[in-house]
Coordinates of C-alpha atoms and ligand atoms in Angstrom, one line a residue:
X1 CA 22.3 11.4 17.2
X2 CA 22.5 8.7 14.7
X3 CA 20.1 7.9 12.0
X4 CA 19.3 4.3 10.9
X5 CA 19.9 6.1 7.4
X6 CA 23.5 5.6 8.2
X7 CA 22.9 1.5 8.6
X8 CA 21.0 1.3 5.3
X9 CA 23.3 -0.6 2.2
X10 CA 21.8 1.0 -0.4
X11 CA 23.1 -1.3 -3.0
X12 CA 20.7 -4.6 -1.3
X13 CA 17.3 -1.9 -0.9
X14 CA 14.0 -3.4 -0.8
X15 CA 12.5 -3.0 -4.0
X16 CA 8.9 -2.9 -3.1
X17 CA 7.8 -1.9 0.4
X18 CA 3.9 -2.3 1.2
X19 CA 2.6 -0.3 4.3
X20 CA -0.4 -1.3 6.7
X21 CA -1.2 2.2 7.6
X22 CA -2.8 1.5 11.1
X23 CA -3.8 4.1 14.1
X24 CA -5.0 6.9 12.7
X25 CA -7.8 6.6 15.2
X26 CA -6.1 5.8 18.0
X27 CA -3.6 8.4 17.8
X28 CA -7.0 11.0 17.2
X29 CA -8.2 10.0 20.3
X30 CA -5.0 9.8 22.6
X31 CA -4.9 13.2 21.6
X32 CA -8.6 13.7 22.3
X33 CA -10.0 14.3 18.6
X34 CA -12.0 12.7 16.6
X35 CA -10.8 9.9 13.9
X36 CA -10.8 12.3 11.0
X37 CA -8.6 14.6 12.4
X38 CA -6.3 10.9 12.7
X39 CA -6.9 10.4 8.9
X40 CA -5.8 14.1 8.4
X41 CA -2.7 13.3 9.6
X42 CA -1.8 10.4 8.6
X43 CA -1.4 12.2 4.8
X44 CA 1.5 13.8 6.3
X45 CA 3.1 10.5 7.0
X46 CA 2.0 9.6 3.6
X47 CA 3.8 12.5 2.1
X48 CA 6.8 11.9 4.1
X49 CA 7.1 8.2 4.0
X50 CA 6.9 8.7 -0.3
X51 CA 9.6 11.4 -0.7
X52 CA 11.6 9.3 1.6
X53 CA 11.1 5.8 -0.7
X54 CA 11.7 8.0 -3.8
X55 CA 15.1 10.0 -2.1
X56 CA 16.2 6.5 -1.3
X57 CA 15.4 4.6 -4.7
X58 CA 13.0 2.2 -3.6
X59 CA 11.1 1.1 -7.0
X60 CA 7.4 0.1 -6.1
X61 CA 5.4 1.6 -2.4
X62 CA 2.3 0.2 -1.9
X63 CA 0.2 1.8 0.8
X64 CA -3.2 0.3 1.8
X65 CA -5.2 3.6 2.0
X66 CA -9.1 1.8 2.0
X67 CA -10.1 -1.6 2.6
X68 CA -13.2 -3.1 1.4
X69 CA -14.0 -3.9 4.6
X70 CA -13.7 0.1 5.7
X71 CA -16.8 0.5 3.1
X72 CA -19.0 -1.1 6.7
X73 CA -17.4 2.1 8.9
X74 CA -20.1 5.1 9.7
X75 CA -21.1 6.7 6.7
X76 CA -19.5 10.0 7.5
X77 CA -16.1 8.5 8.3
X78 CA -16.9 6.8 4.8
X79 CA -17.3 10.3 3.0
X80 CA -14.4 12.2 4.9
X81 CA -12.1 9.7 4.1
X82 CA -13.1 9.1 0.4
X83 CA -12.3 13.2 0.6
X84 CA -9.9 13.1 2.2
X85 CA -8.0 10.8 -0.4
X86 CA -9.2 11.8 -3.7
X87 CA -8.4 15.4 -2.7
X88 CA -5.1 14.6 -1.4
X89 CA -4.4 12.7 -5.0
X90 CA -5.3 15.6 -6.7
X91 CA -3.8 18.4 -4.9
X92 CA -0.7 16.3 -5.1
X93 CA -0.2 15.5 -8.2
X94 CA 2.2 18.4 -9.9
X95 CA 4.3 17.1 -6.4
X96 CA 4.4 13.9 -8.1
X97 CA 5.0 14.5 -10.9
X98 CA 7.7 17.3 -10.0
X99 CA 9.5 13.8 -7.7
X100 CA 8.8 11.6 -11.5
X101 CA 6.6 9.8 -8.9
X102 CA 3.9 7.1 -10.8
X103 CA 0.7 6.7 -9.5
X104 CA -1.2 3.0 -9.4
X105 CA -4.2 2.2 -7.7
X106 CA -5.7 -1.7 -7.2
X107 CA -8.8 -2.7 -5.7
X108 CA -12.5 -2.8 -6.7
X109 CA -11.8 0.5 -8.2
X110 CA -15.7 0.6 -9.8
X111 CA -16.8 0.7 -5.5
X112 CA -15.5 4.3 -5.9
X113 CA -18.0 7.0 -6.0
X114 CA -18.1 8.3 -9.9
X115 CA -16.4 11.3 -9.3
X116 CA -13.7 10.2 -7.2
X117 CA -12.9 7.4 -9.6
X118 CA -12.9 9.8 -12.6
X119 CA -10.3 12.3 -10.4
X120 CA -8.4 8.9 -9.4
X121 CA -7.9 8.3 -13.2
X122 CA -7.2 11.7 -14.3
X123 CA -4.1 11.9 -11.7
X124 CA -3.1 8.3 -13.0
X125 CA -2.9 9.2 -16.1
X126 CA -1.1 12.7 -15.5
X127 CA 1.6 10.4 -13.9
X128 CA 1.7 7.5 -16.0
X129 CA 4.9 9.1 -17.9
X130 CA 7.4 9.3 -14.7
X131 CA 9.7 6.8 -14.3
X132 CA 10.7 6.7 -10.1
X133 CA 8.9 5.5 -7.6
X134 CA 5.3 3.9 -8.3
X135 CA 3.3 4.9 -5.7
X136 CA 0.3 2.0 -5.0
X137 CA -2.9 2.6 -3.6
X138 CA -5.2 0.4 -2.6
X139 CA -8.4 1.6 -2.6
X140 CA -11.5 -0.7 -1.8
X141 CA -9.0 -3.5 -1.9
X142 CA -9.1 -6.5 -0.3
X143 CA -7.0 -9.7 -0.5
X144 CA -10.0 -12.5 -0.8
X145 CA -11.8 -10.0 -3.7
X146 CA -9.0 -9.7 -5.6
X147 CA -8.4 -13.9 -5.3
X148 CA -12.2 -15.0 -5.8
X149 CA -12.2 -12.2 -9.0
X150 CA -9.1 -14.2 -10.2
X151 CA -10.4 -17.9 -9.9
X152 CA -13.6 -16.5 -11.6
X153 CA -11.3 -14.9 -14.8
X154 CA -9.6 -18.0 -14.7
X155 CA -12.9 -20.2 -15.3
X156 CA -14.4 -18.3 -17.7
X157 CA -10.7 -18.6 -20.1
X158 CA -11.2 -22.4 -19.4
X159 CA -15.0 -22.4 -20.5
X160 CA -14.3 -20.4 -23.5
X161 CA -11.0 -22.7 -24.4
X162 CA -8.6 -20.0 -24.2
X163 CA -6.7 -22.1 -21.7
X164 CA -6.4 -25.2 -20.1
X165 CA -6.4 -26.4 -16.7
X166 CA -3.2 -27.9 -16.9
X167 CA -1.6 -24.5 -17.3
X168 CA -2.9 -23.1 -14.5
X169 CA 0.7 -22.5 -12.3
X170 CA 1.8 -19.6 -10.1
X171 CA 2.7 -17.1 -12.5
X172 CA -0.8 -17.5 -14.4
X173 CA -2.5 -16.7 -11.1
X174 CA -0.3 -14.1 -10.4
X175 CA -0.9 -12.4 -13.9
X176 CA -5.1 -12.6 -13.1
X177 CA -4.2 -10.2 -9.8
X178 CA -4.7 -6.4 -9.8
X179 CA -0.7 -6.3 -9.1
X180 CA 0.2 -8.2 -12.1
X181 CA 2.5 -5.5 -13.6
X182 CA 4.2 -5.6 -9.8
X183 CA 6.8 -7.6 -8.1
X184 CA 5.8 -8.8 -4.8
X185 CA 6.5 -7.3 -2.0
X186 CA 10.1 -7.8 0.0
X187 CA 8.8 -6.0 2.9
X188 CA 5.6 -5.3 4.7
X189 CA 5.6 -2.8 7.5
X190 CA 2.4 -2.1 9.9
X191 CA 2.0 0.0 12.2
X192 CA 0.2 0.7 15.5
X193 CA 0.9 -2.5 17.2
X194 CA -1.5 -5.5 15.5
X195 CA 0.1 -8.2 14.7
X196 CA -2.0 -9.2 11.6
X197 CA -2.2 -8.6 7.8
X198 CA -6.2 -8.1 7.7
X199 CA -6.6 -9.4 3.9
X200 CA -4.2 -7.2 1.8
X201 CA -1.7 -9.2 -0.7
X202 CA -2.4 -13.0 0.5
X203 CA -0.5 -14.3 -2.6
X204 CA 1.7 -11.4 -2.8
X205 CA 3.6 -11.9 0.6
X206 CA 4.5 -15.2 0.5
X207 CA 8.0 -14.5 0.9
X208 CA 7.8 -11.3 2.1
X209 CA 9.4 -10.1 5.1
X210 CA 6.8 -8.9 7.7
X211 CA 7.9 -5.7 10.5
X212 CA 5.1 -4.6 12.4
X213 CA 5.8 -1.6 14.8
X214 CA 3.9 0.2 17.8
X215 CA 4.0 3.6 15.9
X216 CA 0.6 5.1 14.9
X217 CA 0.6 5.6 11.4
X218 CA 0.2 9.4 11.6
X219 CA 3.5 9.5 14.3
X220 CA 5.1 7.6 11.3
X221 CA 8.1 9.3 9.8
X222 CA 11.6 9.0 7.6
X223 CA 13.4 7.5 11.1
X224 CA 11.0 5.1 11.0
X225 CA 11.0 3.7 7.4
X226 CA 15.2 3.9 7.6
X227 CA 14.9 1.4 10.6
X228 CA 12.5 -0.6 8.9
X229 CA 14.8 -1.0 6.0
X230 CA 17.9 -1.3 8.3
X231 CA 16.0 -4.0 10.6
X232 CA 14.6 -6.0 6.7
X233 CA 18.7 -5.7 5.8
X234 CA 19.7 -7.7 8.9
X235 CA 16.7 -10.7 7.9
X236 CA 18.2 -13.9 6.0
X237 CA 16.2 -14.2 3.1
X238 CA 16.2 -18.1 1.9
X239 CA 12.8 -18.4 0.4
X240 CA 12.3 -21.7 1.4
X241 CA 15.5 -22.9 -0.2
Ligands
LIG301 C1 -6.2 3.1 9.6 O1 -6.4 3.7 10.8 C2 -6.1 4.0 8.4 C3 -7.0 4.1 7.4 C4 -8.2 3.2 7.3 C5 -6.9 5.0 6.3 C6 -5.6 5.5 5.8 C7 -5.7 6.8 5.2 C8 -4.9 7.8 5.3 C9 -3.6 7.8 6.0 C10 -5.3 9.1 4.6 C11 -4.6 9.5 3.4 C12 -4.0 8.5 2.5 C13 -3.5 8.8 1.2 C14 -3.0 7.7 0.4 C15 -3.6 10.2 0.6 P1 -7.7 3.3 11.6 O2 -8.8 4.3 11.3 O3 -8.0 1.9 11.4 O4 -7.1 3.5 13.1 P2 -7.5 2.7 14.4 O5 -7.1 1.3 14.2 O6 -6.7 3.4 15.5 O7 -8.9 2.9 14.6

């Protein structure tokens, strides 16, 4: 059988891919469990869809693990999944680090419970030496946060005369965002079958080409990310011009 690896020009690769992980739930109960047991297998799909971005050469994978909007789920989906995450970070860290994989995280990082932000840091900074693929989280993130903590930053260098209106342009809003040190986007893949981007990277994905597919995130593996990229290759990217 072929593989859409085959298809793939490596020398025209996306450089940043950002994933809407969707369906863990969904695929939980089609199979009759309950939504952790989803969440629980969607870090397989994590795994797999970040050893196949770093094989590949794909520079920056951002994968949108929490929303701030997830904060408002049942509390104990709220604590599994924090556990769920921080735990997986840790435990795979020397992984990372073995693949010279960076670890980023963006978001309303301070939401986190204490000790999960102090783990979050710790792995961060165990990483922050490796020079493949950054891997992004975002955790507690949310597109409109991020924006409205922007515009506020922005005021407050106006009222203090550090800058002036007038040089308020794209790239200064761009450098108030928690992705400032990070192109945007070239490709944005969810999964599970909405058609929507439910407030992550607004700004970011202006240009960015958008593949949604029915796969439940934990279903989601290497086959699927090569036809992503295969399907992204075939786009015409004019950028308004
Ligand atoms: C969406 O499915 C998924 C999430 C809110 C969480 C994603 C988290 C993981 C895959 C766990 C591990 C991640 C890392 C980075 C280690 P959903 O619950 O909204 O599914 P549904 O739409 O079917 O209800």
């Amino acid at each position: 059988m072929s593989s859409f690896k085959e298809k793939i020009d490596t020398t025209r690769l996306p450089k940043h891919i950002a994933i809407i992980m969707d369906g863990n739930g969904r695929w939980a109960k089609e199979r009759g469990y309950d939504r952790i047991f989803g969440h629980q297998n969607g870090v397989t799909s994590v795994r797999e869809t970040t050893e196949t971005a770093a094989e590949l050469g794909i520079e920056y994978l951002t994968l949108y693990a929490f929303s701030t909007e997830n904060w408002s789920r049942p509390q104990a989906e709220v604590d599994a999944l924090m556990e769920l995450l921080i735990d997986t970070i840790e435990k795979e860290t020397p992984t990372l680090t073995k693949n010279n994989v960076r670890l980023m995280a963006i978001g309303d990082l301070s939401r986190l419970p204490n000790n999960a932000g102090e783990k979050l840091q710790r792995c961060i900074a165990q990483t922050s030496q490796n020079t493949g693929l950054a891997l992004v989280l975002a955790l507690s993130y949310s597109s409109r946060w991020e924006i409205t903590n922007a515009i506020k930053n922005i005021c407050k260098e106006v009222i203090d005369g550090k800058c002036n209106i007038e040089d308020i342009n794209d790239d200064l809003i761009s450098s108030h965002l928690t992705t400032k040190s990070i192109p945007d986007p070239d490709l944005l893949i969810r999964t599970s079958g909405e058609i929507r981007i439910s407030n992550f990277l607004l700004w970011q994905i202006a240009y960015t080409e958008l593949y949604f597919t029915e796969t439940h995130w934990p279903a989601f593996r290497k086959e699927n990310l090569y036809q992503a990229i295969s399907e992204f290759q075939q786009r015409d990217r004019r950028f308004g011009k």
